[in-house]
RNA sequence: GGGCAGUUAGCUCAGUGGUAGAGCACUGCGUUCACAUCGCAGGGGUCACAGGUUCGAAUCCUGUACUGCCCACCA
């Protein structure tokens, strides 16, 4: 073995080796129970970030552990590239907007851009040492995935779970599409809180407060609180909206906050979700002044065609001219923005497709109970979300790039014509229905909308399993064993997958769910581009290596957030080097040794001690790993390896190893070292796959005959290598060594300084006595007296 | 406003009823013989606060404060 470990060279080498030798290829005929993982397909929207490196390391540790524990691991890899995020990346990369291109040209552009960028994107995931089967990768935009998505849509349609409805929907003017409830987020924005005077028809005035004066043309009512003394006499009266002159009523509703603004508020269809509520409850007219492109329409009269923000400024100017603005306060308030682009959400009535599921809330909650949650408290987040659901699932998006909704509409009677299952996947724009409409018409209008990305990614269990050709095997694999993911998308991906699995199969999609936390910056803040505190995993890997990065990631338990700290990465790197050095030393002494079980009978007590310590470590490690507590498992192997093995055993056993010739006690030491080093490497292998593979290949492979350490089995609990009593007694030696070390340290002596005489206090003089020669030799003490 | 989690050494975190732990950082000592990308040793904490249960509480209960996250509100 070479002197220094070159992680850059070796990590690249072993990654290639795994690919070339198909080490992680799934074969359903292999032995062992299947452990299947519903790998999160990363959204194709840019580079891998540190949070990815963190959580994908967690699931990979689990996958590698399960594999070495004898399971036949199905660990696919996919890319989520069918949605808005990908389309936006394509727009940015090519400096275009989708609506300026022909639909088919934009789709072509997406496909060519994907082709160009995908290899580098996947390389990032391979670089962090993921043990997926990269020979078969699914993409959520592939024809196969589209087919699955469309099939399942048709299934739901036939179950009467799909409907189309004209309704107020959350709309992003930037992306020009409907979005789902879950895609909104809060953002603090500065605004003016304007107090505007409205004249009553019968004389008098009322002052309302608003941040959205540009919506005056859509004002359909004024609301006040029923118990507000100030406005008691106004209820039921008619006011005239300034500038636009429509007449609206003053209505009482207890949802009005008396304390806010002037206590009087205008209702516009639609400014926010409360407006929708009032619109429905009080049967108000629908007045839309804002277009899908975020510009004012002709209802805004002279302000037509202006973007909302500019219209707002001009309208306020005009109101000021007429002396109708009574006050204007600068405030910051939280507004709903689209999480993908940060644009303020508008509410527009449009025709959209929905999946009906609000009636199934209780069923979903029951499914949530059946799942095994790691950590358990994450369940509450899903439950809260389910309980709070207020809308059916809006699945349509007004975009070009995505899975088309496979239907046509009859031009004559409006009936929906479903595509034939055998024809899928189809794009209705480019094909025709096979049959006439029931009404006899042959004229149809193709559906132009596409599915939202989550509609398809909620089917990842089905898509992932479609990579397996044998249907019998596939069917047996539902529910899958594990869904790993981060907590930010419990409301989306986890919920939607659970919901769809229930809708289609009445089954859980998986048995276990493990939830990773987030990576925070060194100050404990969320990382974001705007804050400029992004730390790139690629740089860390370049400087310290993947194993070091994985050691860092592995220290955090499931669900726990972890602050990034360079020091912690350095500790990981040190562990890699320590593994290298300790192995190098040990293997130097077992070069010509092949393990023979008969050597057990020559074991010395220190051998029995370390073997027993290792036996206990395996037991505890396995126990933790089985519960997905990899950070605890890491502590156990770290502790064993650094303290017991490197600090004590290797020091104690040195003199026996340096002994020339093939004597029995040396062979026993070699037997011990061989097993302990190989065993430790195996326990470290899920966490640090590269260094362990490297040492294994350099030395153990020719003796163990298995192609990769990652295909070997974890060390077994061998009762005949567990010597509990001897190990307990030997702790006295460890204690004595520590005491002498302390004594020398206090006397400012070298550990190798000779001592004439040392006193050791012990409760077990008799037991310690027989070890005195060993301690004397090891600690350079001529005489030890026990007290 | 509702919910979830957390608060232990300077930092990151273990520790769920029995005399406070680890790693990092810090200090001192020590290098031919696996490793200075090192070894050995040391200093350092009224376990957020206040009550309660108990022979005994970091640990169980109640309340408070603070931090983070999710949800709701956001005219």
CSV table of N, CA, C and O (backbone and C1' of nucleotides) in Angstrom, one decimal, chain A residues 4 186 193 209-211 257 260 265 274 333-334 336 381 384 491 563 571 574 577-578 581-582 584-585 642-643 646-647 651 654 658 741-742 745 751-752, chain B residues 2-6 11-15 22-25 28-42 68-75:
chain,number,residue,atom,x,y,z
A,4,UNK,N,0.8,7.7,1.0
A,4,UNK,CA,-0.3,8.7,1.3
A,4,UNK,C,-1.5,8.3,0.5
A,4,UNK,O,-1.4,7.8,-0.6
A,186,UNK,N,-44.6,32.9,1.7
A,186,UNK,CA,-44.7,34.2,2.2
A,186,UNK,C,-43.4,35.0,1.8
A,186,UNK,O,-42.3,34.5,1.8
A,193,UNK,N,-49.9,51.6,2.4
A,193,UNK,CA,-51.2,51.4,2.9
A,193,UNK,C,-52.0,52.7,2.7
A,193,UNK,O,-51.8,53.6,3.4
A,209,UNK,N,-59.2,51.4,3.7
A,209,UNK,CA,-57.7,51.2,3.7
A,209,UNK,C,-57.3,50.1,2.7
A,209,UNK,O,-57.9,49.0,2.8
A,210,UNK,N,-56.4,50.3,1.9
A,210,UNK,CA,-56.0,49.2,0.9
A,210,UNK,C,-54.5,49.4,0.5
A,210,UNK,O,-54.0,50.5,0.5
A,211,UNK,N,-53.9,48.2,0.2
A,211,UNK,CA,-52.6,48.2,-0.4
A,211,UNK,C,-52.7,48.0,-1.9
A,211,UNK,O,-51.7,48.0,-2.6
A,257,UNK,N,-61.5,43.0,10.3
A,257,UNK,CA,-60.7,43.4,11.5
A,257,UNK,C,-60.9,44.8,11.8
A,257,UNK,O,-60.5,45.7,11.0
A,260,UNK,N,-57.8,47.1,12.0
A,260,UNK,CA,-56.9,47.3,10.9
A,260,UNK,C,-57.3,48.4,10.0
A,260,UNK,O,-58.5,48.5,9.6
A,265,UNK,N,-63.1,48.0,4.5
A,265,UNK,CA,-62.2,47.4,3.5
A,265,UNK,C,-63.0,47.1,2.2
A,265,UNK,O,-64.2,46.8,2.3
A,274,UNK,N,-59.6,36.0,1.0
A,274,UNK,CA,-60.8,36.5,1.7
A,274,UNK,C,-61.8,37.0,0.8
A,274,UNK,O,-63.0,36.8,0.9
A,333,UNK,N,-45.5,44.2,4.6
A,333,UNK,CA,-46.4,43.2,4.9
A,333,UNK,C,-46.1,41.9,4.1
A,333,UNK,O,-45.4,42.0,3.1
A,334,UNK,N,-46.6,40.8,4.7
A,334,UNK,CA,-46.3,39.5,4.0
A,334,UNK,C,-47.3,39.3,2.9
A,334,UNK,O,-48.5,39.5,3.0
A,336,UNK,N,-48.3,36.7,-0.6
A,336,UNK,CA,-48.1,35.4,-1.1
A,336,UNK,C,-47.3,35.5,-2.5
A,336,UNK,O,-47.8,36.3,-3.4
A,381,UNK,N,-46.7,16.9,10.9
A,381,UNK,CA,-46.7,17.9,9.8
A,381,UNK,C,-47.6,17.6,8.7
A,381,UNK,O,-48.4,18.4,8.1
A,384,UNK,N,-51.3,17.9,10.0
A,384,UNK,CA,-51.8,19.2,10.0
A,384,UNK,C,-52.1,19.7,8.6
A,384,UNK,O,-53.1,20.5,8.4
A,491,UNK,N,-45.6,18.4,2.6
A,491,UNK,CA,-46.9,18.8,2.1
A,491,UNK,C,-47.1,18.5,0.6
A,491,UNK,O,-48.2,18.6,0.1
A,563,UNK,N,-25.8,22.7,11.0
A,563,UNK,CA,-25.1,23.8,10.5
A,563,UNK,C,-23.8,23.3,9.7
A,563,UNK,O,-23.2,22.4,10.2
A,571,UNK,N,-12.7,17.0,10.3
A,571,UNK,CA,-12.7,15.8,11.1
A,571,UNK,C,-13.0,14.6,10.3
A,571,UNK,O,-12.3,13.5,10.5
A,574,UNK,N,-9.9,13.7,8.5
A,574,UNK,CA,-8.9,13.0,9.4
A,574,UNK,C,-9.3,11.6,9.7
A,574,UNK,O,-8.4,10.7,9.8
A,577,UNK,N,-8.1,9.6,6.8
A,577,UNK,CA,-6.6,9.3,6.9
A,577,UNK,C,-6.2,8.3,8.0
A,577,UNK,O,-5.4,7.5,7.8
A,578,UNK,N,-7.0,8.4,9.1
A,578,UNK,CA,-6.7,7.5,10.2
A,578,UNK,C,-7.0,6.1,9.7
A,578,UNK,O,-6.3,5.1,10.0
A,581,UNK,N,-4.2,5.0,7.6
A,581,UNK,CA,-2.9,4.7,8.3
A,581,UNK,C,-3.0,3.4,9.1
A,581,UNK,O,-2.1,2.6,9.2
A,582,UNK,N,-4.1,3.3,9.9
A,582,UNK,CA,-4.2,2.2,10.7
A,582,UNK,C,-4.3,0.9,9.9
A,582,UNK,O,-3.6,-0.1,10.3
A,584,UNK,N,-3.0,0.5,6.9
A,584,UNK,CA,-1.7,0.3,6.3
A,584,UNK,C,-0.8,-0.4,7.3
A,584,UNK,O,-0.1,-1.4,7.0
A,585,UNK,N,-0.8,0.1,8.5
A,585,UNK,CA,0.1,-0.5,9.6
A,585,UNK,C,-0.3,-2.0,9.8
A,585,UNK,O,0.5,-2.9,9.8
A,642,UNK,N,-11.2,4.5,16.9
A,642,UNK,CA,-10.2,5.4,17.4
A,642,UNK,C,-9.7,5.0,18.8
A,642,UNK,O,-8.5,4.9,19.0
A,643,UNK,N,-10.6,4.7,19.7
A,643,UNK,CA,-10.2,4.5,21.1
A,643,UNK,C,-9.7,3.1,21.3
A,643,UNK,O,-8.6,2.9,21.8
A,646,UNK,N,-7.2,1.9,17.7
A,646,UNK,CA,-6.0,2.6,17.4
A,646,UNK,C,-5.2,3.0,18.7
A,646,UNK,O,-4.0,2.8,18.8
A,647,UNK,N,-5.9,3.5,19.7
A,647,UNK,CA,-5.2,4.0,20.9
A,647,UNK,C,-4.7,2.9,21.8
A,647,UNK,O,-3.6,3.1,22.4
A,651,UNK,N,-1.3,-0.4,19.8
A,651,UNK,CA,-0.1,-0.2,20.6
A,651,UNK,C,0.3,-1.4,21.4
A,651,UNK,O,1.5,-1.8,21.5
A,654,UNK,N,1.8,-4.3,19.1
A,654,UNK,CA,2.9,-4.0,18.2
A,654,UNK,C,4.1,-5.0,18.4
A,654,UNK,O,4.7,-5.5,17.5
A,658,UNK,N,6.0,-7.2,15.6
A,658,UNK,CA,7.4,-7.0,15.2
A,658,UNK,C,8.3,-8.3,15.3
A,658,UNK,O,9.3,-8.4,14.8
A,741,UNK,N,0.0,6.7,31.9
A,741,UNK,CA,0.1,7.8,30.9
A,741,UNK,C,-0.1,9.1,31.6
A,741,UNK,O,0.6,10.1,31.4
A,742,UNK,N,-1.1,9.1,32.5
A,742,UNK,CA,-1.4,10.4,33.2
A,742,UNK,C,-0.2,10.8,34.1
A,742,UNK,O,0.2,11.9,34.1
A,745,UNK,N,2.5,12.1,32.1
A,745,UNK,CA,2.2,13.4,31.5
A,745,UNK,C,2.3,14.5,32.6
A,745,UNK,O,2.8,15.6,32.4
A,751,UNK,N,6.2,9.5,26.9
A,751,UNK,CA,5.6,8.2,27.1
A,751,UNK,C,6.6,7.1,27.1
A,751,UNK,O,6.3,6.0,27.5
A,752,UNK,N,7.7,7.4,26.4
A,752,UNK,CA,8.7,6.3,26.3
A,752,UNK,C,9.8,6.4,27.3
A,752,UNK,O,10.8,5.6,27.3
B,2,G,P,-52.6,30.3,20.3
B,2,G,O5',-52.7,29.2,19.2
B,2,G,C5',-53.9,28.5,19.0
B,2,G,C4',-53.7,27.4,18.0
B,2,G,C3',-52.6,26.4,18.2
B,2,G,O3',-52.9,25.4,19.2
B,2,G,C1',-52.5,27.2,16.0
B,3,G,P,-51.7,24.8,20.0
B,3,G,O5',-50.8,24.0,19.0
B,3,G,C5',-51.4,22.8,18.3
B,3,G,C4',-50.5,22.3,17.3
B,3,G,C3',-49.1,21.9,17.7
B,3,G,O3',-49.2,20.6,18.3
B,3,G,C1',-48.9,23.2,15.8
B,4,C,P,-48.1,20.2,19.4
B,4,C,O5',-46.8,19.9,18.5
B,4,C,C5',-46.7,18.9,17.5
B,4,C,C4',-45.4,19.0,16.8
B,4,C,C3',-44.2,19.0,17.6
B,4,C,O3',-43.8,17.7,18.1
B,4,C,C1',-44.0,20.7,16.0
B,5,A,P,-43.0,17.6,19.5
B,5,A,O5',-41.6,18.2,19.1
B,5,A,C5',-40.6,17.4,18.5
B,5,A,C4',-39.5,18.3,18.0
B,5,A,C3',-38.6,18.8,19.0
B,5,A,O3',-37.6,17.8,19.4
B,5,A,C1',-39.1,20.6,17.6
B,6,G,P,-37.3,17.7,21.0
B,6,G,O5',-36.2,19.0,21.2
B,6,G,C5',-35.0,18.9,20.5
B,6,G,C4',-34.4,20.3,20.4
B,6,G,C3',-33.9,20.9,21.7
B,6,G,O3',-32.7,20.4,22.1
B,6,G,C1',-35.1,22.5,20.5
B,11,C,P,-21.1,28.7,22.9
B,11,C,O5',-20.5,28.0,21.6
B,11,C,C5',-20.4,28.7,20.4
B,11,C,C4',-19.9,27.7,19.3
B,11,C,C3',-20.9,26.5,19.1
B,11,C,O3',-21.9,26.9,18.2
B,11,C,C1',-18.6,25.8,19.4
B,12,U,P,-23.3,26.1,18.3
B,12,U,O5',-22.9,24.6,17.8
B,12,U,C5',-22.6,24.4,16.4
B,12,U,C4',-22.4,22.9,16.2
B,12,U,C3',-23.5,22.0,16.8
B,12,U,O3',-24.6,21.9,16.0
B,12,U,C1',-21.4,21.2,17.4
B,13,C,P,-26.0,21.6,16.6
B,13,C,O5',-25.7,20.4,17.6
B,13,C,C5',-26.5,19.3,17.8
B,13,C,C4',-25.6,18.2,18.3
B,13,C,C3',-26.3,17.3,19.4
B,13,C,O3',-27.2,16.4,18.8
B,13,C,C1',-24.0,17.7,19.9
B,14,A,P,-28.3,15.7,19.7
B,14,A,O5',-27.4,14.4,20.1
B,14,A,C5',-27.3,14.2,21.5
B,14,A,C4',-26.4,12.9,21.6
B,14,A,C3',-26.9,12.1,22.8
B,14,A,O3',-27.8,11.1,22.3
B,14,A,C1',-24.6,12.6,23.1
B,15,G,P,-29.2,11.0,23.0
B,15,G,O5',-28.8,10.8,24.6
B,15,G,C5',-28.3,9.6,25.0
B,15,G,C4',-27.7,9.7,26.4
B,15,G,C3',-28.7,10.1,27.5
B,15,G,O3',-29.3,8.9,28.0
B,15,G,C1',-26.9,11.5,27.6
B,22,A,P,-15.3,13.1,28.2
B,22,A,O5',-15.7,13.0,26.6
B,22,A,C5',-15.8,11.7,26.0
B,22,A,C4',-16.2,11.8,24.6
B,22,A,C3',-15.4,12.8,23.8
B,22,A,O3',-14.2,12.2,23.3
B,22,A,C1',-17.7,13.2,23.4
B,23,G,P,-12.9,13.0,23.0
B,23,G,O5',-13.3,13.8,21.7
B,23,G,C5',-13.4,13.0,20.4
B,23,G,C4',-13.9,14.0,19.4
B,23,G,C3',-13.2,15.3,19.2
B,23,G,O3',-12.0,15.1,18.4
B,23,G,C1',-15.5,15.7,19.3
B,24,C,P,-10.8,16.1,18.7
B,24,C,O5',-11.3,17.5,18.2
B,24,C,C5',-11.6,17.8,16.8
B,24,C,C4',-12.2,19.1,16.7
B,24,C,C3',-11.5,20.3,17.2
B,24,C,O3',-10.5,20.8,16.3
B,24,C,C1',-13.7,20.5,17.9
B,25,A,P,-9.1,21.3,16.8
B,25,A,O5',-9.6,22.6,17.7
B,25,A,C5',-10.0,23.8,17.0
B,25,A,C4',-10.4,24.9,18.0
B,25,A,C3',-9.4,25.2,19.0
B,25,A,O3',-8.4,26.1,18.6
B,25,A,C1',-11.4,24.8,20.1
B,28,G,P,0.8,26.4,26.3
B,28,G,O5',1.2,25.1,27.1
B,28,G,C5',1.6,25.2,28.5
B,28,G,C4',1.8,23.8,29.1
B,28,G,C3',2.7,22.9,28.3
B,28,G,O3',4.1,23.2,28.6
B,28,G,C1',0.7,21.7,28.8
B,29,C,P,5.2,22.8,27.6
B,29,C,O5',5.2,21.2,27.6
B,29,C,C5',5.7,20.5,28.8
B,29,C,C4',5.4,19.0,28.6
B,29,C,C3',6.1,18.4,27.4
B,29,C,O3',7.5,18.1,27.6
B,29,C,C1',3.9,17.7,27.4
B,30,G,P,8.5,18.1,26.5
B,30,G,O5',8.0,16.9,25.6
B,30,G,C5',8.3,15.6,26.1
B,30,G,C4',7.6,14.5,25.2
B,30,G,C3',8.1,14.4,23.8
B,30,G,O3',9.3,13.6,23.8
B,30,G,C1',5.8,14.4,23.8
B,31,U,P,10.4,13.8,22.8
B,31,U,O5',9.8,12.9,21.6
B,31,U,C5',9.8,13.4,20.3
B,31,U,C4',9.1,12.5,19.4
B,31,U,C3',10.0,11.9,18.3
B,31,U,O3',10.4,10.6,18.7
B,31,U,C1',8.3,13.1,17.3
B,32,U,P,11.9,10.1,18.5
B,32,U,O5',11.9,9.7,16.9
B,32,U,C5',10.9,9.0,16.2
B,32,U,C4',11.4,8.8,14.8
B,32,U,C3',11.0,7.5,14.2
B,32,U,O3',10.1,7.7,13.1
B,32,U,C1',13.4,7.8,14.2
B,33,C,P,8.5,7.2,13.3
B,33,C,O5',8.6,5.6,13.5
B,33,C,C5',8.5,4.8,12.4
B,33,C,C4',8.9,3.4,12.8
B,33,C,C3',7.9,2.7,13.7
B,33,C,O3',6.9,2.1,12.9
B,33,C,C1',10.0,2.4,14.6
B,34,A,P,5.4,1.8,13.5
B,34,A,O5',4.6,2.7,12.4
B,34,A,C5',4.6,2.3,11.0
B,34,A,C4',3.4,2.9,10.3
B,34,A,C3',3.2,4.4,10.7
B,34,A,O3',4.0,5.2,9.9
B,34,A,C1',1.1,3.2,10.9
B,35,C,P,4.6,6.6,10.4
B,35,C,O5',3.3,7.5,10.5
B,35,C,C5',2.6,8.0,9.4
B,35,C,C4',1.3,8.6,9.7
B,35,C,C3',1.4,9.8,10.7
B,35,C,O3',1.7,11.0,10.1
B,35,C,C1',-0.3,8.3,11.4
B,36,A,P,3.0,11.8,10.5
B,36,A,O5',2.4,13.2,11.1
B,36,A,C5',1.2,13.8,10.6
B,36,A,C4',1.1,15.2,11.2
B,36,A,C3',2.1,16.1,10.6
B,36,A,O3',1.5,17.4,10.3
B,36,A,C1',2.3,16.1,13.0
B,37,U,P,0.7,17.6,9.0
B,37,U,O5',-0.7,17.0,9.4
B,37,U,C5',-1.9,17.9,9.8
B,37,U,C4',-3.0,16.9,9.9
B,37,U,C3',-2.6,15.6,10.4
B,37,U,O3',-2.9,15.4,11.8
B,37,U,C1',-3.5,15.3,8.2
B,38,C,P,-3.9,15.3,12.7
B,38,C,O5',-3.6,14.0,13.6
B,38,C,C5',-3.1,12.8,13.0
B,38,C,C4',-2.0,12.2,13.8
B,38,C,C3',-2.3,12.1,15.3
B,38,C,O3',-3.2,11.1,15.6
B,38,C,C1',-0.1,12.8,14.9
B,39,G,P,-4.1,11.3,16.9
B,39,G,O5',-3.1,10.9,18.1
B,39,G,C5',-2.5,9.6,18.1
B,39,G,C4',-1.5,9.5,19.2
B,39,G,C3',-2.1,9.9,20.6
B,39,G,O3',-2.8,8.8,21.2
B,39,G,C1',0.0,10.9,20.2
B,40,C,P,-3.9,9.1,22.1
B,40,C,O5',-3.2,9.6,23.4
B,40,C,C5',-2.3,8.8,24.2
B,40,C,C4',-1.7,9.5,25.3
B,40,C,C3',-2.6,10.3,26.2
B,40,C,O3',-3.2,9.5,27.1
B,40,C,C1',-0.7,11.6,25.6
B,41,A,P,-4.6,9.9,27.7
B,41,A,O5',-4.3,11.2,28.5
B,41,A,C5',-3.7,11.1,29.8
B,41,A,C4',-3.3,12.4,30.3
B,41,A,C3',-4.4,13.4,30.6
B,41,A,O3',-4.9,13.2,31.9
B,41,A,C1',-2.7,14.5,29.4
B,42,G,P,-6.4,13.7,32.3
B,42,G,O5',-6.2,15.3,32.4
B,42,G,C5',-5.4,15.8,33.4
B,42,G,C4',-5.3,17.3,33.2
B,42,G,C3',-6.6,18.1,33.3
B,42,G,O3',-7.0,18.3,34.6
B,42,G,C1',-5.3,18.8,31.4
B,68,G,P,-35.2,32.5,15.0
B,68,G,O5',-35.3,31.1,14.4
B,68,G,C5',-34.2,30.4,13.9
B,68,G,C4',-34.6,29.0,13.6
B,68,G,C3',-35.8,28.8,12.7
B,68,G,O3',-35.5,29.0,11.4
B,68,G,C1',-35.9,27.3,14.6
B,69,C,P,-36.6,29.5,10.4
B,69,C,O5',-37.5,28.2,10.2
B,69,C,C5',-37.1,27.1,9.5
B,69,C,C4',-38.0,25.9,9.7
B,69,C,C3',-39.4,26.2,9.2
B,69,C,O3',-39.5,26.0,7.8
B,69,C,C1',-39.5,25.2,11.3
B,70,C,P,-40.7,26.8,6.9
B,70,C,O5',-42.0,25.9,7.3
B,70,C,C5',-42.2,24.6,6.9
B,70,C,C4',-43.4,24.0,7.4
B,70,C,C3',-44.7,24.9,7.2
B,70,C,O3',-45.2,24.6,5.9
B,70,C,C1',-44.7,24.3,9.4
B,71,C,P,-45.9,25.8,5.1
B,71,C,O5',-47.3,26.0,5.9
B,71,C,C5',-48.3,25.0,5.8
B,71,C,C4',-49.4,25.2,6.8
B,71,C,C3',-50.1,26.6,6.7
B,71,C,O3',-51.0,26.5,5.6
B,71,C,C1',-49.7,26.2,8.9
B,72,A,P,-51.4,27.9,4.9
B,72,A,O5',-52.2,28.7,6.0
B,72,A,C5',-53.5,28.2,6.3
B,72,A,C4',-54.1,29.1,7.4
B,72,A,C3',-54.2,30.6,7.1
B,72,A,O3',-55.3,30.9,6.3
B,72,A,C1',-53.2,30.3,9.2
B,73,C,P,-55.2,32.1,5.3
B,73,C,O5',-55.1,33.4,6.3
B,73,C,C5',-56.2,33.8,7.1
B,73,C,C4',-55.8,34.9,8.0
B,73,C,C3',-55.3,36.1,7.2
B,73,C,O3',-56.4,37.0,6.9
B,73,C,C1',-53.7,35.6,8.9
B,74,C,P,-56.4,37.6,5.4
B,74,C,O5',-55.1,38.5,5.4
B,74,C,C5',-55.1,39.7,6.0
B,74,C,C4',-53.7,40.2,6.1
B,74,C,C3',-53.1,40.6,4.7
B,74,C,O3',-53.5,41.9,4.3
B,74,C,C1',-51.5,39.3,6.0
B,75,A,P,-53.2,42.3,2.9
B,75,A,O5',-54.2,43.6,2.7
B,75,A,C5',-54.7,44.0,1.5
B,75,A,C4',-56.0,44.7,1.7
B,75,A,C3',-55.9,45.9,2.5
B,75,A,O3',-55.5,47.0,1.8
B,75,A,C1',-57.7,44.6,3.2
